[in-house]
Coordinates of C-alpha atoms in Angstrom, one line a residue:
T1 CA 85.1 197.4 -112.3
R2 CA 87.2 196.8 -109.2
I3 CA 90.9 196.9 -109.5
V4 CA 91.4 194.3 -106.8
P5 CA 88.4 192.2 -105.8
L6 CA 87.9 191.9 -102.1
F7 CA 86.3 189.0 -100.3
A8 CA 85.8 188.6 -96.6
Y9 CA 84.5 186.0 -94.2
G10 CA 83.5 186.7 -90.7
C11 CA 83.7 184.2 -87.8
R12 CA 79.9 183.6 -88.1
R13 CA 80.1 182.9 -91.8
G14 CA 78.4 179.5 -91.6
S15 CA 79.4 176.4 -93.6
A16 CA 79.1 174.9 -97.1
L17 CA 75.5 174.0 -96.2
G18 CA 74.6 177.7 -96.3
G19 CA 71.5 179.1 -94.7
A20 CA 68.2 177.4 -94.0
S21 CA 66.7 178.6 -97.2
R22 CA 69.4 177.0 -99.3
K23 CA 69.4 180.1 -101.4
L24 CA 72.0 180.8 -104.1
D25 CA 72.3 184.4 -104.9
L26 CA 75.5 185.5 -106.5
S27 CA 74.0 188.5 -108.3
E28 CA 73.6 190.9 -105.3
N29 CA 75.2 194.3 -105.7
E30 CA 77.0 196.4 -103.1
G31 CA 79.6 194.0 -101.9
P32 CA 78.0 190.6 -101.1
E33 CA 81.6 189.3 -101.1
I34 CA 82.2 190.9 -97.7
A35 CA 78.7 190.5 -96.2
T36 CA 79.6 187.9 -93.6
L37 CA 82.3 190.0 -92.1
F38 CA 79.8 192.6 -90.8
D39 CA 76.3 191.0 -91.0
T40 CA 75.7 188.0 -88.7
G41 CA 72.7 187.1 -90.7
A42 CA 74.5 187.0 -94.0
D43 CA 75.1 183.6 -95.6
I44 CA 77.7 182.1 -97.8
I45 CA 76.4 180.2 -100.8
H46 CA 74.9 176.8 -100.3
A47 CA 77.7 174.8 -101.9
E48 CA 75.7 171.7 -102.7
T49 CA 73.2 173.8 -104.7
W50 CA 76.0 175.7 -106.5
L51 CA 77.8 172.5 -107.4
T52 CA 74.6 170.8 -108.5
K53 CA 73.8 173.7 -110.8
L54 CA 77.3 173.7 -112.2
D55 CA 77.0 169.9 -112.8
S56 CA 73.7 170.5 -114.7
A57 CA 75.4 173.2 -116.8
A58 CA 78.4 170.9 -117.4
S59 CA 76.2 168.3 -119.0
K60 CA 75.3 170.8 -121.7
D61 CA 78.6 172.7 -122.2
A62 CA 82.2 171.7 -122.5
A63 CA 83.5 174.9 -120.8
N64 CA 81.3 174.3 -117.8
A65 CA 82.3 170.6 -117.7
Q66 CA 86.0 171.6 -117.6
L67 CA 85.2 174.2 -114.9
L68 CA 83.5 171.6 -112.8
V69 CA 86.5 169.2 -113.1
T70 CA 88.9 171.9 -112.0
I71 CA 86.7 172.9 -109.0
K72 CA 86.1 169.3 -107.9
K73 CA 89.9 168.5 -108.1
A74 CA 90.8 171.6 -106.2
L75 CA 88.3 170.9 -103.5
C76 CA 89.5 167.3 -103.2
E77 CA 93.1 168.6 -102.7
F78 CA 92.0 171.3 -100.3
L79 CA 90.1 168.9 -98.1
D80 CA 92.5 166.0 -98.7
I81 CA 89.7 163.7 -99.9
A82 CA 89.8 161.2 -102.7
Q83 CA 86.7 162.0 -104.7
I84 CA 83.5 164.2 -104.9
S85 CA 80.5 162.7 -106.7
I86 CA 77.5 164.8 -107.7
E87 CA 74.5 162.5 -108.0
A88 CA 70.7 162.8 -108.3
D89 CA 70.3 162.2 -104.5
G90 CA 73.0 164.6 -103.4
I91 CA 76.7 165.1 -103.2
F92 CA 79.0 162.5 -101.8
I93 CA 82.6 162.5 -100.8
T94 CA 85.0 159.5 -100.7
E95 CA 87.7 159.8 -98.1
R96 CA 91.2 158.5 -98.8
T97 CA 90.4 155.4 -96.7
G98 CA 87.6 154.6 -99.2
L99 CA 84.8 155.6 -96.8
R100 CA 81.9 157.2 -98.8
L101 CA 79.8 159.8 -97.0
P102 CA 77.1 162.4 -97.9
F103 CA 78.7 165.8 -98.2
E104 CA 76.7 167.2 -95.2
M105 CA 78.1 164.5 -92.9
L106 CA 81.6 166.1 -93.0
S107 CA 82.8 167.6 -89.8
D108 CA 82.0 171.2 -89.0
G109 CA 85.6 172.2 -89.7
Y110 CA 85.6 170.6 -93.1
L111 CA 82.2 172.2 -93.9
T112 CA 83.3 175.6 -92.7
S113 CA 86.5 175.5 -94.7
A114 CA 84.7 174.1 -97.8
G115 CA 82.1 176.8 -97.4
W116 CA 84.4 179.8 -97.6
F117 CA 86.6 178.1 -100.2
L118 CA 83.6 177.3 -102.6
D119 CA 82.0 180.7 -101.9
L120 CA 85.2 182.5 -102.8
I121 CA 85.5 180.6 -106.1
A122 CA 81.8 181.1 -107.0
R123 CA 82.0 184.8 -106.3
W124 CA 85.3 185.3 -108.0
L125 CA 83.9 183.5 -111.1
T126 CA 80.8 185.7 -111.0
L127 CA 82.9 188.9 -110.9
A128 CA 85.2 187.5 -113.7
Q129 CA 82.3 186.7 -115.9
K130 CA 80.8 190.2 -115.4
N131 CA 84.2 191.6 -116.5
Q132 CA 84.6 189.3 -119.4
V133 CA 87.6 187.5 -118.0
V134 CA 88.4 184.4 -120.0
I135 CA 88.2 181.4 -117.6
T136 CA 90.9 178.8 -118.4
P137 CA 91.1 175.3 -117.0
D138 CA 93.9 176.4 -114.6
F139 CA 92.0 179.6 -113.6
M140 CA 92.6 178.9 -109.8
Q141 CA 96.3 179.2 -110.3
H142 CA 95.7 182.8 -111.7
M143 CA 92.9 184.0 -109.4
R144 CA 93.8 187.4 -107.9
G145 CA 92.2 189.4 -105.2
L146 CA 92.4 190.1 -101.4
V147 CA 90.6 187.7 -99.0
L148 CA 90.0 188.5 -95.3
I149 CA 89.2 185.5 -93.1
D150 CA 88.4 185.9 -89.4
E151 CA 89.4 182.7 -87.6
I152 CA 90.6 180.7 -90.6
D153 CA 90.9 177.6 -88.4
L154 CA 87.3 177.7 -87.2
H155 CA 86.1 174.3 -85.9
L156 CA 89.2 172.5 -87.4
H157 CA 90.8 169.5 -85.8
P158 CA 94.3 170.3 -84.6
A159 CA 95.9 168.2 -87.3
W160 CA 94.1 170.3 -89.9
Q161 CA 94.8 173.6 -88.1
I162 CA 98.5 172.9 -88.9
E163 CA 97.8 172.5 -92.6
I164 CA 95.1 175.1 -93.4
V165 CA 97.5 177.9 -94.3
S166 CA 99.7 175.7 -96.6
R167 CA 96.6 174.1 -98.2
T168 CA 95.1 177.5 -98.9
R169 CA 98.4 178.8 -100.3
S170 CA 98.7 175.8 -102.6
A171 CA 95.1 176.0 -103.8
L172 CA 95.1 179.7 -104.6
P173 CA 98.8 180.8 -105.0
Q174 CA 98.1 184.3 -106.5
M175 CA 95.4 185.3 -104.0
S176 CA 96.4 187.5 -101.1
F177 CA 95.1 186.5 -97.7
V178 CA 94.8 188.3 -94.4
V179 CA 93.6 185.9 -91.8
T180 CA 93.2 185.9 -88.0
T181 CA 93.7 183.1 -85.5
H182 CA 94.0 182.7 -81.7
N183 CA 95.8 179.4 -82.2
P184 CA 99.6 179.0 -82.5
L185 CA 99.1 175.6 -84.3
T186 CA 97.7 177.5 -87.3
L187 CA 100.9 179.5 -87.6
V188 CA 102.9 176.4 -88.4
G189 CA 102.1 176.9 -92.1
A190 CA 103.0 180.6 -92.1
K191 CA 106.3 182.2 -92.8
A192 CA 107.9 184.3 -90.1
H193 CA 107.5 187.6 -92.0
E194 CA 103.8 186.8 -92.5
I195 CA 102.9 186.8 -88.8
W196 CA 101.7 189.9 -87.0
M197 CA 100.7 189.9 -83.3

């Protein structure tokens, strides 16, 4: 059992679309939570596959149904979108403007951010279940651990670079983050004592 779970995402971490094989393996041992930091071939989870599996489990179990509601709500707030729909022919998002798109049509910045965000939640939940942690509907407000992210603002539009730190803090208030950036815009959401050069 780890006292503080550690998760890390390197600058070649990929996106929510995962690797070409669309694999979903959360059961690896020996630190898959930090693989992308050191291994350029390591993938994060394929988010669509994970969400679809969770949706299937939710149709059979109330606890998984609540878990899915919580995760979809958090992802909507994190990405500033109106809705996420999991359907037979894929996952769709509805933007605040009402525009409906397939998930994979989001920009690289959105997919990269959604990728580490959903990977983190999936891996944290896997560790929590292994350690018999009770998962409550507000579990994201109580998630604890240390997350390292190289280039948190990777591929993000400048408007989103300004918001990524505050959005991350809001979504996961108890998690500790150490992130890197080369961009002063990203520091807009940080507090003075949090910035190291």
